[in-house]
PDB file of N, CA and C in Angstrom:
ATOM      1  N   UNK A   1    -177.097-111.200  34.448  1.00 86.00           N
ATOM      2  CA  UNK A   1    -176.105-110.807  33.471  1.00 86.00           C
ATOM      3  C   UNK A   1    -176.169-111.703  32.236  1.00 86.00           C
ATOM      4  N   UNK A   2    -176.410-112.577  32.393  1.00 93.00           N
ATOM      5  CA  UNK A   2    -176.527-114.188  31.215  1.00 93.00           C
ATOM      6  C   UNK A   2    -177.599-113.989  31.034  1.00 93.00           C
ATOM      7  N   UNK A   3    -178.967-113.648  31.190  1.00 94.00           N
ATOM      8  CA  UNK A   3    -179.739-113.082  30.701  1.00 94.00           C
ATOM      9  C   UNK A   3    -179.724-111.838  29.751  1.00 94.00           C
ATOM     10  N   UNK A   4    -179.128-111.303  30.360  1.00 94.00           N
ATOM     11  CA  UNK A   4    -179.315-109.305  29.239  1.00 94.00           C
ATOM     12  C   UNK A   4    -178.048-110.536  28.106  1.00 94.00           C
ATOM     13  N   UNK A   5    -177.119-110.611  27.987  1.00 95.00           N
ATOM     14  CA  UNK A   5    -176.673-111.179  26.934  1.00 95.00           C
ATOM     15  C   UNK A   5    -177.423-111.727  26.111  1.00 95.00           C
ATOM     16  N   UNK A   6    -178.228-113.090  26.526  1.00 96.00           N
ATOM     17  CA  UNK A   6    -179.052-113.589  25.731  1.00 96.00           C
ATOM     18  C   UNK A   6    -180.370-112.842  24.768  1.00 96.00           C
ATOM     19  N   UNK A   7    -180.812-111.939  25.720  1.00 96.00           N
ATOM     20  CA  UNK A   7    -181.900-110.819  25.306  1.00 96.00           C
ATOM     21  C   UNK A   7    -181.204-110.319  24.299  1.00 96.00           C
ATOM     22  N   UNK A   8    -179.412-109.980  24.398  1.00 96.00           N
ATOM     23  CA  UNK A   8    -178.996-108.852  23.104  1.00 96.00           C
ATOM     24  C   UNK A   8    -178.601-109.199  22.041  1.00 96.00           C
ATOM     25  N   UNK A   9    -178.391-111.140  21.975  1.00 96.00           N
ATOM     26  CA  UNK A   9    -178.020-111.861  21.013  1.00 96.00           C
ATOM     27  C   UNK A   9    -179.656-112.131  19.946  1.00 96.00           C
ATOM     28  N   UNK A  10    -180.491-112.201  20.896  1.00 97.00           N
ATOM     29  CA  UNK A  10    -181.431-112.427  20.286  1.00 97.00           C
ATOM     30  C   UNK A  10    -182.181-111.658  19.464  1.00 97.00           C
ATOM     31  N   UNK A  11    -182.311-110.027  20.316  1.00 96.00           N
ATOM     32  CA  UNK A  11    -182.354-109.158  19.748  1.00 96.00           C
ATOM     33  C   UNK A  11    -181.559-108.519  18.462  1.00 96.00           C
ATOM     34  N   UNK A  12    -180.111-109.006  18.255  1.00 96.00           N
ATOM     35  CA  UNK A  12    -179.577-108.887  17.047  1.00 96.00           C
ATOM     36  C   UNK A  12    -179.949-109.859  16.269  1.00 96.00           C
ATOM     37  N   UNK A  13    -180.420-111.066  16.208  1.00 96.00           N
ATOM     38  CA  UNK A  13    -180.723-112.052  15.670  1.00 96.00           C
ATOM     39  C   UNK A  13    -181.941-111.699  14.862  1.00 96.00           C
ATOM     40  N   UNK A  14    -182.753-110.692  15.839  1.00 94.00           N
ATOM     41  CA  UNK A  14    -184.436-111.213  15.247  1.00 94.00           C
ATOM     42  C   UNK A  14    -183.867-109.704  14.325  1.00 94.00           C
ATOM     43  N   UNK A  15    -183.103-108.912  14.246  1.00 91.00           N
ATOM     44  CA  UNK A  15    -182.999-107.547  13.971  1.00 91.00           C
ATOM     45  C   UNK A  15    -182.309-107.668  11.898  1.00 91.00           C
ATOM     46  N   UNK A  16    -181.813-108.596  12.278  1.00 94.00           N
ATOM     47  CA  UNK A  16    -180.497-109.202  10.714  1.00 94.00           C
ATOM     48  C   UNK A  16    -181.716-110.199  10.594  1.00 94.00           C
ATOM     49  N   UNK A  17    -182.727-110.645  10.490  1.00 94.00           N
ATOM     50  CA  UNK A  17    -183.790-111.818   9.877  1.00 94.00           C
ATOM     51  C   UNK A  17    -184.478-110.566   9.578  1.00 94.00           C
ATOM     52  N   UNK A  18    -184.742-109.710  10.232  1.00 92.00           N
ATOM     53  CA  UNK A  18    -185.717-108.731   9.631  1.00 92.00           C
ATOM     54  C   UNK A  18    -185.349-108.069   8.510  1.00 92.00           C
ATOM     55  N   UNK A  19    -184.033-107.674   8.372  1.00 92.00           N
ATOM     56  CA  UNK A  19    -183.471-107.158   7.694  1.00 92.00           C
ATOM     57  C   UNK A  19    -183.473-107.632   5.941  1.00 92.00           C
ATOM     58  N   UNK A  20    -182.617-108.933   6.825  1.00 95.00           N
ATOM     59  CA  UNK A  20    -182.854-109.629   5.429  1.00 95.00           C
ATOM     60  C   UNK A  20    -184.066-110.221   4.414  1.00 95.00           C
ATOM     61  N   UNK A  21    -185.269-110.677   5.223  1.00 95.00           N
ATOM     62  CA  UNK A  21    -186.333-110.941   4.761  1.00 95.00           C
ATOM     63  C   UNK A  21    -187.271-109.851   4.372  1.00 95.00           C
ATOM     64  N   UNK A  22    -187.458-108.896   5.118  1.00 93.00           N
ATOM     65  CA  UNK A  22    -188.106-107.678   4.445  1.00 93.00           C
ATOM     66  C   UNK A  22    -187.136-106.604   4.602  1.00 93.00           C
ATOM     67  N   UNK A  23    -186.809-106.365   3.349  1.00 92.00           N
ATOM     68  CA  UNK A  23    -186.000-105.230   3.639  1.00 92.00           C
ATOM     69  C   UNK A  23    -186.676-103.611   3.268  1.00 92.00           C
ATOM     70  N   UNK A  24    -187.142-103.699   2.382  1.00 94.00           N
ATOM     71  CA  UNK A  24    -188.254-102.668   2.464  1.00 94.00           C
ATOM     72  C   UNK A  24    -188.874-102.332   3.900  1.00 94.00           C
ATOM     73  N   UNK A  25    -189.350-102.837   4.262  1.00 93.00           N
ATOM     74  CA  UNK A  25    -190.167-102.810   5.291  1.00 93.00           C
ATOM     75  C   UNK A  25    -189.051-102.270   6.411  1.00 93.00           C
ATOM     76  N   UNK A  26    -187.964-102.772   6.530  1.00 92.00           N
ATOM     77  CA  UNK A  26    -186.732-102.456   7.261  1.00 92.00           C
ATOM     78  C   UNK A  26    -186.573-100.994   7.502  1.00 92.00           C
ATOM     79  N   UNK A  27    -186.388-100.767   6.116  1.00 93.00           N
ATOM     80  CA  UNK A  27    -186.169 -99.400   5.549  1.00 93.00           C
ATOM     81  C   UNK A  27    -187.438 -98.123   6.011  1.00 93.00           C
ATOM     82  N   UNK A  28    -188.506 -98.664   5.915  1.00 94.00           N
ATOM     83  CA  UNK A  28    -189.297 -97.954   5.991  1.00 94.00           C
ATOM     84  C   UNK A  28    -189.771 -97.751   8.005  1.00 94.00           C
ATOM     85  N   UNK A  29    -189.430 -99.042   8.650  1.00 92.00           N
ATOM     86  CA  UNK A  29    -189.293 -98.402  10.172  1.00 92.00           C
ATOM     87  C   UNK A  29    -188.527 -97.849  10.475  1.00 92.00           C
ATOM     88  N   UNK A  30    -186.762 -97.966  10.066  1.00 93.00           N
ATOM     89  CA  UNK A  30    -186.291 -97.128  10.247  1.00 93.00           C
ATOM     90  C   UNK A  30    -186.675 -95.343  10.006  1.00 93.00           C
ATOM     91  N   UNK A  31    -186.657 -95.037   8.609  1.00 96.00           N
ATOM     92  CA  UNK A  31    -187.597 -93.928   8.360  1.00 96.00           C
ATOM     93  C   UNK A  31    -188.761 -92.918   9.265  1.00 96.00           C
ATOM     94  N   UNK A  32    -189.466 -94.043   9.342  1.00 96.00           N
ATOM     95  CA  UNK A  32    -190.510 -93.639  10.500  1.00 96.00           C
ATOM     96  C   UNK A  32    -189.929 -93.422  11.724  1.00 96.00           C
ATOM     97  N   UNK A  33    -188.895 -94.213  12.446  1.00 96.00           N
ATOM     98  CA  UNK A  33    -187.785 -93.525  14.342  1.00 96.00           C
ATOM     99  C   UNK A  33    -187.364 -92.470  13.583  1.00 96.00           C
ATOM    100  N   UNK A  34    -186.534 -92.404  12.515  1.00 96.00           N
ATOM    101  CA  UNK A  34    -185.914 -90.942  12.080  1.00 96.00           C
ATOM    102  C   UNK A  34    -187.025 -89.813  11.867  1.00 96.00           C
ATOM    103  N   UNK A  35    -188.028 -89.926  12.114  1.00 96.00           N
ATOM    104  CA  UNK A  35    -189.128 -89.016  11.714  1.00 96.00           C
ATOM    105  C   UNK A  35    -189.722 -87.999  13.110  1.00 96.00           C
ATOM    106  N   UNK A  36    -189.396 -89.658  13.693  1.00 96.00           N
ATOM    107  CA  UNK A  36    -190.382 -89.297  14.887  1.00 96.00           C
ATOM    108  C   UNK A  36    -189.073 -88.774  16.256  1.00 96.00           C
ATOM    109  N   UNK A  37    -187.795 -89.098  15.639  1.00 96.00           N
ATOM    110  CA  UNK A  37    -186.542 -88.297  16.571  1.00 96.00           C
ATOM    111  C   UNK A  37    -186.731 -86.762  16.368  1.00 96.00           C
ATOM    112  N   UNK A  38    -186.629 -86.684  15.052  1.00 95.00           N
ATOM    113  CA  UNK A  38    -186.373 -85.471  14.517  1.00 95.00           C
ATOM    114  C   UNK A  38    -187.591 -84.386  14.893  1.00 95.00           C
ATOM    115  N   UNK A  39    -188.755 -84.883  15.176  1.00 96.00           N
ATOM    116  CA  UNK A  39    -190.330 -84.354  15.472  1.00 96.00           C
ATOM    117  C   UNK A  39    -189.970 -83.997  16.890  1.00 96.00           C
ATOM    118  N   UNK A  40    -189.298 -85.105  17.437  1.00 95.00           N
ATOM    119  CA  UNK A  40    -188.871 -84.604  18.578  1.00 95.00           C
ATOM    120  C   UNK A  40    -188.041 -83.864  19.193  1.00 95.00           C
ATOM    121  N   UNK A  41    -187.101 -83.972  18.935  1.00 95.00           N
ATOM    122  CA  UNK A  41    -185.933 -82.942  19.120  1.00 95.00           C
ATOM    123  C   UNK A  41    -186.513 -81.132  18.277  1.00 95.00           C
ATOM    124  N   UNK A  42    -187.187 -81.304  17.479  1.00 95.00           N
ATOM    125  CA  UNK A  42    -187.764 -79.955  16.802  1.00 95.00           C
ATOM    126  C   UNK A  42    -188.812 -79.310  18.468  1.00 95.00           C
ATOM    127  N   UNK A  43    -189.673 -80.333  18.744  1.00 95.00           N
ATOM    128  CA  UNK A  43    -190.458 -79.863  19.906  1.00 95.00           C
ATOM    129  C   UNK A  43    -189.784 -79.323  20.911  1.00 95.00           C
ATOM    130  N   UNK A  44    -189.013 -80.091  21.553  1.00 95.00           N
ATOM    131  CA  UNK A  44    -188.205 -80.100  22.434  1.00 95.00           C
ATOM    132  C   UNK A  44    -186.979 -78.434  22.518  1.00 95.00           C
ATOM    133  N   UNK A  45    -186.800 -78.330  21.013  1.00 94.00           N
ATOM    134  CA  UNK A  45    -185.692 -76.983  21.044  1.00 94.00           C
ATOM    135  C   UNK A  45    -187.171 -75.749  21.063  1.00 94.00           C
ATOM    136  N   UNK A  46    -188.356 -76.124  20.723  1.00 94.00           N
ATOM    137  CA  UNK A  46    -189.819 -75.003  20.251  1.00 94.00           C
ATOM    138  C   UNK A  46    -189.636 -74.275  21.930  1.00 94.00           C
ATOM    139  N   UNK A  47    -190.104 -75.693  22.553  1.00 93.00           N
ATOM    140  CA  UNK A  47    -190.270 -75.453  23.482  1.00 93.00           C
ATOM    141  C   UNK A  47    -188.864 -74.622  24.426  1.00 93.00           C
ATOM    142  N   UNK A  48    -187.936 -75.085  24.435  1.00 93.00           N
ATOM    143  CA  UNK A  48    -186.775 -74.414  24.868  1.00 93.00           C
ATOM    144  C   UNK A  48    -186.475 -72.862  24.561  1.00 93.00           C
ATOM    145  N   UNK A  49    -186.769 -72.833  23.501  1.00 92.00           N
ATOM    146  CA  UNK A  49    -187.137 -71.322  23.047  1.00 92.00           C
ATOM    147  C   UNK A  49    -187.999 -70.300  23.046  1.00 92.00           C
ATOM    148  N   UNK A  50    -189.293 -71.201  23.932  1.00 91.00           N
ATOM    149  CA  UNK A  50    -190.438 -69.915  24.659  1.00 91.00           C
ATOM    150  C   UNK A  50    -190.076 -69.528  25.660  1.00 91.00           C
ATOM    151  N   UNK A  51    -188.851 -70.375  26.614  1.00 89.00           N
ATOM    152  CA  UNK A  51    -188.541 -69.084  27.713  1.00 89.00           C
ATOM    153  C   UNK A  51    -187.383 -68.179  27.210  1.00 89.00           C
ATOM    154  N   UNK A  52    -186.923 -67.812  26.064  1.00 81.00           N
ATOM    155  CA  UNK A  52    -186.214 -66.954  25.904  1.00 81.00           C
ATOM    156  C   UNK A  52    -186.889 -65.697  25.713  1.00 81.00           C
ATOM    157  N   UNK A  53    -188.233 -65.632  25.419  1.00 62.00           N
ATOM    158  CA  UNK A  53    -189.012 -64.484  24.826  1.00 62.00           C
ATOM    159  C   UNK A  53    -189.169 -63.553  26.024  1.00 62.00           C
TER     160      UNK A  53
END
């Protein structure tokens, strides 16, 4: 349990240094998960919709 805490402090830690030091770069991974959600969830309904035919 004192472990996963530490993992999630750290993980916010390294997450706000990233942020702040490249923020471009920030911007632009985010971008890229929103790309690759949205790619997904599009597949995911394609596919859901060939057994309606």
């Amino acid at each position: 349990m004192v472990a996963k805490k530490i993992g999630m402090v750290l993980l916010i830690a390294f997450l706000i240094f990233f942020v702040v030091n490249s923020p471009t770069d920030a911007a632009a991974v985010v971008k890229n998960i929103q790309h690759l959600l949205g790619h997904g969830f599009d597949s995911i309904s394609e596919f859901i919709r060939s057994f309606e035919d």
